C-alpha angles and dihedrals in degrees: 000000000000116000124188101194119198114195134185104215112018089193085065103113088203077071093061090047083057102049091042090059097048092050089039087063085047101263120143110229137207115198130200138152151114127299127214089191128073088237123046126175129274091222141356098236097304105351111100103229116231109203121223093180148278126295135177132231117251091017104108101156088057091046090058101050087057095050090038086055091048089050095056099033091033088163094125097028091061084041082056103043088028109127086002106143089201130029111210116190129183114210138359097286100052091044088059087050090046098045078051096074113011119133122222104240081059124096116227130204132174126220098206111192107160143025104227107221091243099065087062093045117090097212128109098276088040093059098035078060099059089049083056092046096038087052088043094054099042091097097028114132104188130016106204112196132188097220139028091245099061097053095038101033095036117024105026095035108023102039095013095233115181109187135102111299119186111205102211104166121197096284120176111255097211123023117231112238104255123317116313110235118283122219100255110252098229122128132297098034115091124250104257129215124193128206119183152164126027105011118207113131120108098175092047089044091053087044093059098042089049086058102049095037087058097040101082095238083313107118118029124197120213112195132193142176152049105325115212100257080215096049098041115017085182112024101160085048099051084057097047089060088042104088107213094031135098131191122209102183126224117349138194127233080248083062094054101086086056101039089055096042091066098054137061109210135011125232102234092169120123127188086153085112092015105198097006122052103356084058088054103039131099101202130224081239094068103053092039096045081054099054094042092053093239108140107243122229110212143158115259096222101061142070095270094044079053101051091043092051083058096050085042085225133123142042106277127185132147099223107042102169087055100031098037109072100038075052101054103031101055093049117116121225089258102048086052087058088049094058087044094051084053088062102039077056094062105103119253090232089063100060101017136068124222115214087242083064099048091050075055091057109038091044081046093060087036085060094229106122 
């Protein structure tokens, strides 16, 4: 089985988990797309990457004018998907590249991760935007999504699609063996919040420097990450100048154990699409927190708030800049062992993927069960 894989940011690590668990099923897969970083890598373990270009986050009008050149010149882009058996496109701009040039005999699925503010919007380019996706979905086969929300609040409900749609939520690939050791909350170390992977939340980011700036050394903040270039030009400069905060950089899956080893709880908050998307998504941070045994920090009324109530695990609250600190810093050693031992009970099937379940899903997006 032959997979041509488009991607919208080639640096997303949630890509190299893709393409892992196809090969992984013994497909041979073809990756191209699109990079919002200056370097991008030469392959993702053994696929060779084929470069369309580089793109920027928040610039959308930037973003249209290069699909809109591959559409018209779509040389590379048929080299790329040419003898594929199956196209697989993440995200709205590479599926309208994809239904470009797909060929009928090739299957086409859709790896939907995000809803874009605009396709819940009612204005002109709103609108312009759902022709696009309406034409773009027309010869989909499958719509794979990463939480419950986005298939039955957006596609079902808000656009009334009625195809196939695959819910494949951020599992962890490879389940770390047992928790990594947590620093020990006694007095006088100070109380640690992590905050890691894509960021891209203003609002979140000024939450958490306003609580460790006002907790008297109390409460300290680790990031780390890729910072959105639109959101924080200067993102290492911006903590420097945050008392209380630290930023690591980049980091690796390989990273993650340790990472989590030196904190106590995740921010698994989002305001990045504050009422639209970030109501709907289920984040990479919260499975991995959980595997990892760190205690996510979310808002009740979400998604996320929601899934944590069911597994009775987490620390919830609506207001976190107001409710957080009183919260933390009032918790006792052993109530903060109680919340981990909530988290050590969610089942590993909830947060982490086998490899039987992986060989379902990619033969699932290949369209052979």
């Amino acid at each position: 089985m032959k997979i041509s894989y488009l991607v919208h940011d080639l640096n997303d690590a949630a890509v190299r988990r893709r393409v892992a668990l196809l090969e992984g099923a013994g497909m041979t897969v073809r990756l191209g797309g699109f990079h919002r970083d200056a370097k991008i890598p030469e392959c993702l373990g053994k696929v060779p990457v084929s470069p369309l270009g580089r793109t920027n986050d928040g610039a959308l009008l930037q973003r249209i004018f290069t699909i809109l050149r591959h559409a018209v010149w779509p040389g590379r882009l048929r080299k790329l998907t040419k003898g594929a058996d199956v196209i697989l496109a993440r995200n709205l701009e590479t599926l309208v590249l994809a239904a470009r040039v797909r060929r009928k005999e090739q299957r086409l699925v859709y790896e939907c991760l995000d809803i874009h503010r605009l396709l819940l919007g009612s204005g002109a380019p709103s609108r312009l935007l759902h022709r696009l996706e309406d034409w773009a979905l027309r010869d989909v086969d499958l719509v794979v999504v990463s939480a419950p929300a986005f298939r039955d609040k957006y596609f079902r409900q808000h656009i009334g699609y009625e195809g196939d749609i695959l819910l494949v939520e951020n599992l962890v690939p490879q389940p770390p063996e047992g928790m990594p050791a947590i620093i020990d909350p006694q007095p006088p170390l100070p109380w640690v919040i992590g905050w890691f992977g894509m960021l891209r939340c203003r609002k979140g980011f000024e939450m958490l420097k306003a609580i460790a700036a006002n907790s008297g050394g109390r409460i300290e903040v680790l990031i780390a990450g890729r910072p959105s270039p639109d959101v924080f030009p200067d993102f290492p400069g911006e903590v420097n100048e945050a008392p209380g905060v630290r930023f690591e950089g980049a980091y690796t899956a390989e990273d993650l154990p340790g990472l989590f080893g030196r904190i106590h709880f995740i921010w698994a908050v989002d305001y990045f699409e504050e009422g639209l998307n970030s109501v709907w998504l289920l984040p990479n941070r919260l499975y991995e927190s959980i595997a990892h045994g760190a205690v996510p920090i979310a808002l009740e009324s979400v998604a996320t708030g929601e899934w944590l109530k069911a597994q009775d695990a987490g620390l919830l609250m609506n207001d976190p800049e107001a409710e957080l600190p009183e919260r933390v810093l009032q918790m006792t050693p052993e109530q903060y062992r109680e919340l981990r031992a909530g988290v050590a009970r969610v089942p590993r099937p909830a947060v982490t993927m086998n490899d039987a379940e992986a060989q379902i899903i990619a033969h699932a997006i290949a369209g052979d069960v």
